[in-house]
Amino acid sequence: MKETKKVFRSRISILIIGFILATYIWTCIPIFQHKEYTGLFVLGPTLVFIIIILAGVHYEILGDKLYIKIWFIPNGSANIKDIVSVKRSYNLLSSPASSLKRLHIGFVNKKIGWLISPVREQEFFAALQSVNPNIKVDIPEKKGKWHIWDWDI
């Protein structure tokens, strides 16, 4: 029997993209004022590299494993049977998530969990619970004050 693979890309935050662009523009102002354009040879590829990384974060469920990947590069894996809880988090810690609206994945016998941000959350929960029905999902259905149109921070 062939195992099905489900792929969930990471949500991309308007706030993170805005912060990166604001920082980039702020850094470019002196470059244009002093007409020293050689700095753009460093800043341009750096900006492109950051955006490529943010766009490539995704999560794969294959059999009873959850994989985090950035494009084709594996960044971590876990057994879904070891997941005990999924909670909403807006934690600013560095994580393989391209958004600030994140999910905290708690594991058995681990103090530190994962912070991820899949786009189709309900489908993601259903895929996890199809492997491990004991996962406690604690995500409120209400929309908060920071939910503008369909944009999330």
Short mmCIF file of N, CA and C in Angstrom, two decimals:
data_model
loop_
_atom_site.label_atom_id
_atom_site.label_comp_id
_atom_site.label_asym_id
_atom_site.label_seq_id
_atom_site.Cartn_x
_atom_site.Cartn_y
_atom_site.Cartn_z
N MET A 1 0.83 -1.18 0.00
CA MET A 1 0.00 0.00 0.00
C MET A 1 0.88 1.25 0.00
N LYS A 2 0.58 2.16 -0.91
CA LYS A 2 1.37 3.37 -1.04
C LYS A 2 0.90 4.42 -0.02
N GLU A 3 1.87 5.01 0.67
CA GLU A 3 1.55 6.04 1.64
C GLU A 3 1.22 7.34 0.92
N THR A 4 0.20 8.03 1.38
CA THR A 4 -0.15 9.30 0.76
C THR A 4 0.66 10.42 1.42
N LYS A 5 1.06 11.35 0.59
CA LYS A 5 1.82 12.50 1.08
C LYS A 5 0.94 13.73 0.99
N LYS A 6 0.82 14.44 2.10
CA LYS A 6 0.05 15.68 2.13
C LYS A 6 1.03 16.82 2.40
N VAL A 7 0.96 17.84 1.57
CA VAL A 7 1.87 18.97 1.68
C VAL A 7 1.08 20.22 2.03
N PHE A 8 1.56 20.95 3.03
CA PHE A 8 0.96 22.19 3.48
C PHE A 8 2.03 23.28 3.46
N ARG A 9 1.86 24.29 2.63
CA ARG A 9 2.84 25.36 2.60
C ARG A 9 2.63 26.28 3.81
N SER A 10 3.64 27.05 4.11
CA SER A 10 3.55 27.96 5.24
C SER A 10 2.79 29.22 4.85
N ARG A 11 2.02 29.72 5.78
CA ARG A 11 1.35 31.01 5.62
C ARG A 11 2.45 32.08 5.54
N ILE A 12 2.29 33.08 4.68
CA ILE A 12 3.27 34.16 4.58
C ILE A 12 2.62 35.43 5.10
N SER A 13 3.26 36.04 6.08
CA SER A 13 2.71 37.19 6.77
C SER A 13 3.01 38.49 6.04
N ILE A 14 2.00 39.30 5.89
CA ILE A 14 2.17 40.64 5.33
C ILE A 14 3.07 41.47 6.23
N LEU A 15 2.95 41.28 7.53
CA LEU A 15 3.76 42.04 8.49
C LEU A 15 5.25 41.72 8.35
N ILE A 16 5.60 40.46 8.20
CA ILE A 16 7.01 40.07 8.04
C ILE A 16 7.57 40.61 6.72
N ILE A 17 6.81 40.46 5.64
CA ILE A 17 7.26 40.98 4.35
C ILE A 17 7.41 42.50 4.42
N GLY A 18 6.46 43.18 5.06
CA GLY A 18 6.54 44.64 5.20
C GLY A 18 7.76 45.06 6.00
N PHE A 19 8.05 44.33 7.08
CA PHE A 19 9.22 44.65 7.90
C PHE A 19 10.52 44.46 7.10
N ILE A 20 10.60 43.38 6.34
CA ILE A 20 11.80 43.12 5.53
C ILE A 20 11.97 44.21 4.48
N LEU A 21 10.88 44.57 3.79
CA LEU A 21 10.97 45.61 2.77
C LEU A 21 11.30 46.97 3.36
N ALA A 22 10.72 47.30 4.52
CA ALA A 22 11.03 48.58 5.18
C ALA A 22 12.49 48.64 5.57
N THR A 23 13.02 47.55 6.09
CA THR A 23 14.43 47.50 6.46
C THR A 23 15.31 47.65 5.22
N TYR A 24 14.93 46.98 4.15
CA TYR A 24 15.69 47.06 2.90
C TYR A 24 15.68 48.49 2.35
N ILE A 25 14.51 49.13 2.32
CA ILE A 25 14.41 50.49 1.80
C ILE A 25 15.20 51.45 2.67
N TRP A 26 15.07 51.29 4.01
CA TRP A 26 15.81 52.14 4.94
C TRP A 26 17.33 52.01 4.73
N THR A 27 17.78 50.83 4.41
CA THR A 27 19.20 50.59 4.16
C THR A 27 19.63 51.16 2.80
N CYS A 28 18.74 51.18 1.84
CA CYS A 28 19.07 51.67 0.50
C CYS A 28 19.10 53.19 0.40
N ILE A 29 18.45 53.90 1.31
CA ILE A 29 18.40 55.37 1.25
C ILE A 29 19.80 55.98 1.21
N PRO A 30 20.72 55.62 2.15
CA PRO A 30 22.06 56.21 2.06
C PRO A 30 22.82 55.80 0.80
N ILE A 31 22.53 54.62 0.29
CA ILE A 31 23.21 54.17 -0.93
C ILE A 31 22.87 55.10 -2.09
N PHE A 32 21.59 55.46 -2.21
CA PHE A 32 21.18 56.34 -3.30
C PHE A 32 21.59 57.80 -3.03
N GLN A 33 21.59 58.22 -1.76
CA GLN A 33 22.00 59.59 -1.45
C GLN A 33 23.47 59.83 -1.79
N HIS A 34 24.32 58.85 -1.51
CA HIS A 34 25.76 59.01 -1.74
C HIS A 34 26.20 58.45 -3.10
N LYS A 35 25.25 57.93 -3.86
CA LYS A 35 25.51 57.38 -5.19
C LYS A 35 26.60 56.31 -5.18
N GLU A 36 26.58 55.50 -4.14
CA GLU A 36 27.50 54.36 -4.01
C GLU A 36 26.69 53.09 -4.24
N TYR A 37 26.46 52.74 -5.48
CA TYR A 37 25.54 51.67 -5.83
C TYR A 37 26.12 50.27 -5.66
N THR A 38 27.37 50.17 -5.27
CA THR A 38 27.96 48.84 -5.11
C THR A 38 27.31 48.06 -3.97
N GLY A 39 26.76 48.76 -2.99
CA GLY A 39 26.06 48.09 -1.89
C GLY A 39 24.84 47.31 -2.34
N LEU A 40 24.26 47.73 -3.48
CA LEU A 40 23.09 47.02 -4.00
C LEU A 40 23.44 45.61 -4.48
N PHE A 41 24.72 45.39 -4.81
CA PHE A 41 25.14 44.05 -5.23
C PHE A 41 25.10 43.05 -4.08
N VAL A 42 25.11 43.56 -2.87
CA VAL A 42 24.98 42.71 -1.69
C VAL A 42 23.53 42.67 -1.23
N LEU A 43 22.88 43.84 -1.15
CA LEU A 43 21.51 43.91 -0.64
C LEU A 43 20.49 43.25 -1.56
N GLY A 44 20.67 43.39 -2.86
CA GLY A 44 19.71 42.81 -3.81
C GLY A 44 19.62 41.29 -3.70
N PRO A 45 20.75 40.59 -3.86
CA PRO A 45 20.69 39.13 -3.72
C PRO A 45 20.27 38.67 -2.32
N THR A 46 20.62 39.45 -1.29
CA THR A 46 20.20 39.09 0.07
C THR A 46 18.68 39.14 0.19
N LEU A 47 18.06 40.19 -0.35
CA LEU A 47 16.60 40.31 -0.31
C LEU A 47 15.95 39.17 -1.08
N VAL A 48 16.46 38.86 -2.24
CA VAL A 48 15.91 37.77 -3.05
C VAL A 48 16.05 36.44 -2.31
N PHE A 49 17.20 36.21 -1.68
CA PHE A 49 17.43 34.98 -0.93
C PHE A 49 16.44 34.84 0.23
N ILE A 50 16.19 35.91 0.97
CA ILE A 50 15.25 35.87 2.10
C ILE A 50 13.85 35.56 1.61
N ILE A 51 13.43 36.20 0.53
CA ILE A 51 12.07 35.95 0.01
C ILE A 51 11.94 34.52 -0.52
N ILE A 52 12.98 34.02 -1.16
CA ILE A 52 12.95 32.62 -1.64
C ILE A 52 12.82 31.66 -0.47
N ILE A 53 13.54 31.91 0.61
CA ILE A 53 13.45 31.04 1.79
C ILE A 53 12.05 31.09 2.38
N LEU A 54 11.49 32.30 2.56
CA LEU A 54 10.15 32.42 3.14
C LEU A 54 9.10 31.72 2.27
N ALA A 55 9.24 31.80 0.96
CA ALA A 55 8.27 31.19 0.06
C ALA A 55 8.41 29.67 -0.01
N GLY A 56 9.54 29.12 0.41
CA GLY A 56 9.77 27.69 0.26
C GLY A 56 9.47 26.84 1.48
N VAL A 57 9.05 27.46 2.58
CA VAL A 57 8.78 26.69 3.79
C VAL A 57 7.47 25.91 3.61
N HIS A 58 7.53 24.60 3.85
CA HIS A 58 6.32 23.79 3.80
C HIS A 58 6.46 22.60 4.75
N TYR A 59 5.31 21.98 5.00
CA TYR A 59 5.23 20.86 5.94
C TYR A 59 4.62 19.68 5.21
N GLU A 60 5.24 18.51 5.37
CA GLU A 60 4.76 17.30 4.70
C GLU A 60 4.36 16.26 5.73
N ILE A 61 3.23 15.63 5.48
CA ILE A 61 2.81 14.48 6.28
C ILE A 61 2.90 13.27 5.37
N LEU A 62 3.78 12.36 5.73
CA LEU A 62 3.98 11.14 4.95
C LEU A 62 3.93 9.97 5.91
N GLY A 63 2.87 9.20 5.78
CA GLY A 63 2.68 8.08 6.71
C GLY A 63 2.43 8.60 8.11
N ASP A 64 3.27 8.20 9.07
CA ASP A 64 3.11 8.67 10.44
C ASP A 64 4.20 9.67 10.83
N LYS A 65 4.78 10.34 9.83
CA LYS A 65 5.83 11.33 10.08
C LYS A 65 5.40 12.70 9.59
N LEU A 66 5.84 13.73 10.34
CA LEU A 66 5.66 15.12 9.95
C LEU A 66 7.04 15.68 9.63
N TYR A 67 7.19 16.20 8.43
CA TYR A 67 8.47 16.74 7.98
C TYR A 67 8.34 18.24 7.77
N ILE A 68 9.37 18.97 8.14
CA ILE A 68 9.48 20.39 7.83
C ILE A 68 10.56 20.52 6.78
N LYS A 69 10.25 21.22 5.69
CA LYS A 69 11.22 21.39 4.62
C LYS A 69 11.22 22.84 4.14
N ILE A 70 12.40 23.28 3.72
CA ILE A 70 12.52 24.55 3.03
C ILE A 70 12.96 24.20 1.62
N TRP A 71 12.03 24.36 0.68
CA TRP A 71 12.13 23.84 -0.67
C TRP A 71 12.37 22.34 -0.60
N PHE A 72 13.51 21.84 -0.97
CA PHE A 72 13.76 20.39 -0.94
C PHE A 72 14.67 19.99 0.22
N ILE A 73 15.08 20.97 1.03
CA ILE A 73 16.03 20.71 2.10
C ILE A 73 15.28 20.34 3.38
N PRO A 74 15.48 19.15 3.94
CA PRO A 74 14.80 18.78 5.19
C PRO A 74 15.31 19.62 6.35
N ASN A 75 14.37 20.06 7.18
CA ASN A 75 14.71 20.90 8.32
C ASN A 75 14.30 20.26 9.64
N GLY A 76 13.64 19.13 9.57
CA GLY A 76 13.25 18.42 10.78
C GLY A 76 12.15 17.42 10.49
N SER A 77 12.05 16.45 11.37
CA SER A 77 10.97 15.47 11.24
C SER A 77 10.57 15.00 12.63
N ALA A 78 9.33 14.55 12.74
CA ALA A 78 8.83 14.05 14.01
C ALA A 78 7.79 12.98 13.75
N ASN A 79 7.67 12.09 14.69
CA ASN A 79 6.64 11.06 14.64
C ASN A 79 5.33 11.68 15.11
N ILE A 80 4.29 11.56 14.31
CA ILE A 80 3.00 12.16 14.65
C ILE A 80 2.41 11.50 15.91
N LYS A 81 2.78 10.27 16.18
CA LYS A 81 2.30 9.59 17.40
C LYS A 81 2.83 10.27 18.66
N ASP A 82 3.92 11.05 18.55
CA ASP A 82 4.51 11.74 19.70
C ASP A 82 3.89 13.12 19.95
N ILE A 83 3.02 13.58 19.05
CA ILE A 83 2.38 14.89 19.21
C ILE A 83 1.23 14.76 20.20
N VAL A 84 1.20 15.64 21.20
CA VAL A 84 0.13 15.61 22.19
C VAL A 84 -0.81 16.80 22.08
N SER A 85 -0.32 17.94 21.59
CA SER A 85 -1.18 19.13 21.54
C SER A 85 -0.80 20.06 20.39
N VAL A 86 -1.82 20.82 19.97
CA VAL A 86 -1.63 21.88 18.99
C VAL A 86 -2.36 23.10 19.52
N LYS A 87 -1.63 24.22 19.69
CA LYS A 87 -2.20 25.45 20.24
C LYS A 87 -1.82 26.62 19.35
N ARG A 88 -2.62 27.69 19.42
CA ARG A 88 -2.31 28.93 18.71
C ARG A 88 -1.17 29.63 19.42
N SER A 89 -0.27 30.24 18.66
CA SER A 89 0.85 30.97 19.25
C SER A 89 1.20 32.15 18.35
N TYR A 90 1.58 33.25 18.97
CA TYR A 90 2.10 34.40 18.25
C TYR A 90 3.53 34.69 18.74
N ASN A 91 4.21 33.64 19.15
CA ASN A 91 5.56 33.74 19.68
C ASN A 91 6.52 34.21 18.58
N LEU A 92 7.42 35.12 18.93
CA LEU A 92 8.35 35.68 17.95
C LEU A 92 9.64 34.89 17.78
N LEU A 93 9.75 33.76 18.47
CA LEU A 93 10.97 32.95 18.33
C LEU A 93 11.21 32.55 16.88
N SER A 94 12.47 32.40 16.55
CA SER A 94 12.82 31.94 15.22
C SER A 94 12.26 30.54 15.01
N SER A 95 11.65 30.33 13.87
CA SER A 95 11.04 29.03 13.60
C SER A 95 10.85 28.86 12.10
N PRO A 96 10.58 27.65 11.66
CA PRO A 96 10.28 27.43 10.24
C PRO A 96 8.84 27.81 9.94
N ALA A 97 8.53 29.09 10.11
CA ALA A 97 7.20 29.62 9.85
C ALA A 97 7.36 31.00 9.23
N SER A 98 6.65 31.26 8.14
CA SER A 98 6.76 32.53 7.45
C SER A 98 5.67 33.50 7.88
N SER A 99 5.09 33.26 9.04
CA SER A 99 4.03 34.10 9.57
C SER A 99 4.16 34.19 11.08
N LEU A 100 3.54 35.22 11.64
CA LEU A 100 3.50 35.33 13.10
C LEU A 100 2.30 34.61 13.70
N LYS A 101 1.33 34.27 12.86
CA LYS A 101 0.19 33.47 13.31
C LYS A 101 0.62 32.02 13.19
N ARG A 102 0.97 31.42 14.31
CA ARG A 102 1.61 30.12 14.31
C ARG A 102 0.84 29.10 15.12
N LEU A 103 1.25 27.87 14.95
CA LEU A 103 0.74 26.78 15.78
C LEU A 103 1.91 26.24 16.59
N HIS A 104 1.68 26.02 17.87
CA HIS A 104 2.68 25.39 18.72
C HIS A 104 2.35 23.91 18.78
N ILE A 105 3.26 23.09 18.29
CA ILE A 105 3.10 21.64 18.32
C ILE A 105 3.85 21.12 19.54
N GLY A 106 3.10 20.53 20.48
CA GLY A 106 3.71 19.98 21.69
C GLY A 106 3.93 18.48 21.55
N PHE A 107 5.07 18.01 22.04
CA PHE A 107 5.44 16.61 21.92
C PHE A 107 5.53 15.94 23.29
N VAL A 108 5.40 14.63 23.30
CA VAL A 108 5.60 13.84 24.52
C VAL A 108 7.07 13.93 24.90
N ASN A 109 7.34 14.11 26.18
CA ASN A 109 8.70 14.11 26.74
C ASN A 109 9.63 15.16 26.14
N LYS A 110 9.09 16.25 25.61
CA LYS A 110 9.93 17.34 25.12
C LYS A 110 9.41 18.64 25.71
N LYS A 111 10.32 19.44 26.24
CA LYS A 111 9.91 20.73 26.82
C LYS A 111 9.65 21.76 25.73
N ILE A 112 10.39 21.64 24.64
CA ILE A 112 10.26 22.62 23.56
C ILE A 112 9.53 21.97 22.39
N GLY A 113 8.53 22.66 21.88
CA GLY A 113 7.79 22.15 20.73
C GLY A 113 8.22 22.87 19.46
N TRP A 114 7.43 22.71 18.42
CA TRP A 114 7.67 23.37 17.14
C TRP A 114 6.70 24.51 16.98
N LEU A 115 7.13 25.57 16.31
CA LEU A 115 6.26 26.64 15.89
C LEU A 115 6.18 26.60 14.37
N ILE A 116 5.00 26.33 13.85
CA ILE A 116 4.80 26.25 12.40
C ILE A 116 3.57 27.07 12.03
N SER A 117 3.38 27.30 10.73
CA SER A 117 2.22 28.11 10.30
C SER A 117 1.63 27.59 8.98
N PRO A 118 0.98 26.44 9.00
CA PRO A 118 0.39 25.94 7.75
C PRO A 118 -0.80 26.80 7.32
N VAL A 119 -1.01 26.89 6.02
CA VAL A 119 -2.09 27.72 5.48
C VAL A 119 -3.46 27.12 5.77
N ARG A 120 -3.68 25.89 5.40
CA ARG A 120 -4.98 25.23 5.58
C ARG A 120 -4.99 24.50 6.92
N GLU A 121 -5.21 25.26 7.98
CA GLU A 121 -5.06 24.70 9.33
C GLU A 121 -6.02 23.55 9.62
N GLN A 122 -7.29 23.71 9.29
CA GLN A 122 -8.27 22.67 9.60
C GLN A 122 -7.94 21.36 8.88
N GLU A 123 -7.51 21.47 7.65
CA GLU A 123 -7.10 20.28 6.89
C GLU A 123 -5.84 19.67 7.50
N PHE A 124 -4.95 20.53 8.00
CA PHE A 124 -3.72 20.07 8.66
C PHE A 124 -4.07 19.30 9.93
N PHE A 125 -5.00 19.85 10.74
CA PHE A 125 -5.42 19.16 11.97
C PHE A 125 -6.03 17.80 11.64
N ALA A 126 -6.88 17.77 10.62
CA ALA A 126 -7.53 16.52 10.24
C ALA A 126 -6.49 15.48 9.79
N ALA A 127 -5.47 15.92 9.07
CA ALA A 127 -4.43 14.99 8.62
C ALA A 127 -3.64 14.46 9.80
N LEU A 128 -3.32 15.33 10.77
CA LEU A 128 -2.61 14.87 11.97
C LEU A 128 -3.47 13.90 12.77
N GLN A 129 -4.74 14.25 12.97
CA GLN A 129 -5.62 13.42 13.80
C GLN A 129 -6.01 12.12 13.11
N SER A 130 -5.86 12.05 11.79
CA SER A 130 -6.12 10.76 11.13
C SER A 130 -5.03 9.75 11.49
N VAL A 131 -3.84 10.23 11.83
CA VAL A 131 -2.75 9.35 12.26
C VAL A 131 -2.78 9.16 13.77
N ASN A 132 -3.02 10.25 14.51
CA ASN A 132 -3.05 10.20 15.97
C ASN A 132 -4.29 10.92 16.48
N PRO A 133 -5.38 10.20 16.71
CA PRO A 133 -6.61 10.85 17.16
C PRO A 133 -6.54 11.42 18.58
N ASN A 134 -5.48 11.15 19.31
CA ASN A 134 -5.34 11.64 20.69
C ASN A 134 -4.77 13.06 20.77
N ILE A 135 -4.47 13.68 19.64
CA ILE A 135 -3.91 15.03 19.65
C ILE A 135 -4.99 16.00 20.11
N LYS A 136 -4.65 16.81 21.12
CA LYS A 136 -5.58 17.81 21.63
C LYS A 136 -5.37 19.11 20.85
N VAL A 137 -6.38 19.50 20.08
CA VAL A 137 -6.31 20.73 19.29
C VAL A 137 -7.05 21.82 20.04
N ASP A 138 -6.33 22.87 20.41
CA ASP A 138 -6.92 23.98 21.17
C ASP A 138 -6.76 25.27 20.37
N ILE A 139 -7.57 25.39 19.31
CA ILE A 139 -7.53 26.56 18.45
C ILE A 139 -8.93 27.17 18.44
N PRO A 140 -9.07 28.41 18.93
CA PRO A 140 -10.39 29.04 18.89
C PRO A 140 -10.81 29.35 17.45
N GLU A 141 -12.08 29.23 17.17
CA GLU A 141 -12.60 29.48 15.82
C GLU A 141 -12.86 30.96 15.56
N LYS A 142 -12.88 31.76 16.62
CA LYS A 142 -13.21 33.17 16.44
C LYS A 142 -12.09 33.91 15.73
N LYS A 143 -12.47 35.01 15.09
CA LYS A 143 -11.50 35.84 14.40
C LYS A 143 -11.15 37.00 15.31
N GLY A 144 -9.88 37.23 15.53
CA GLY A 144 -9.43 38.28 16.43
C GLY A 144 -9.42 39.65 15.78
N LYS A 145 -9.05 40.65 16.57
CA LYS A 145 -9.04 42.02 16.08
C LYS A 145 -7.95 42.26 15.04
N TRP A 146 -6.97 41.37 14.98
CA TRP A 146 -5.89 41.53 14.02
C TRP A 146 -6.19 40.82 12.71
N HIS A 147 -7.36 40.26 12.58
CA HIS A 147 -7.75 39.57 11.34
C HIS A 147 -8.42 40.61 10.43
N ILE A 148 -7.70 41.09 9.43
CA ILE A 148 -8.19 42.12 8.54
C ILE A 148 -8.35 41.50 7.16
N TRP A 149 -9.54 41.59 6.60
CA TRP A 149 -9.91 40.91 5.38
C TRP A 149 -9.55 39.44 5.55
N ASP A 150 -8.62 38.92 4.82
CA ASP A 150 -8.20 37.55 5.05
C ASP A 150 -6.69 37.54 5.35
N TRP A 151 -6.19 38.66 5.84
CA TRP A 151 -4.77 38.78 6.15
C TRP A 151 -4.57 38.52 7.63
N ASP A 152 -3.56 37.83 7.96
CA ASP A 152 -3.20 37.57 9.34
C ASP A 152 -1.79 38.07 9.57
N ILE A 153 -1.53 38.54 10.79
CA ILE A 153 -0.20 39.07 11.09
C ILE A 153 0.82 37.97 11.14
#
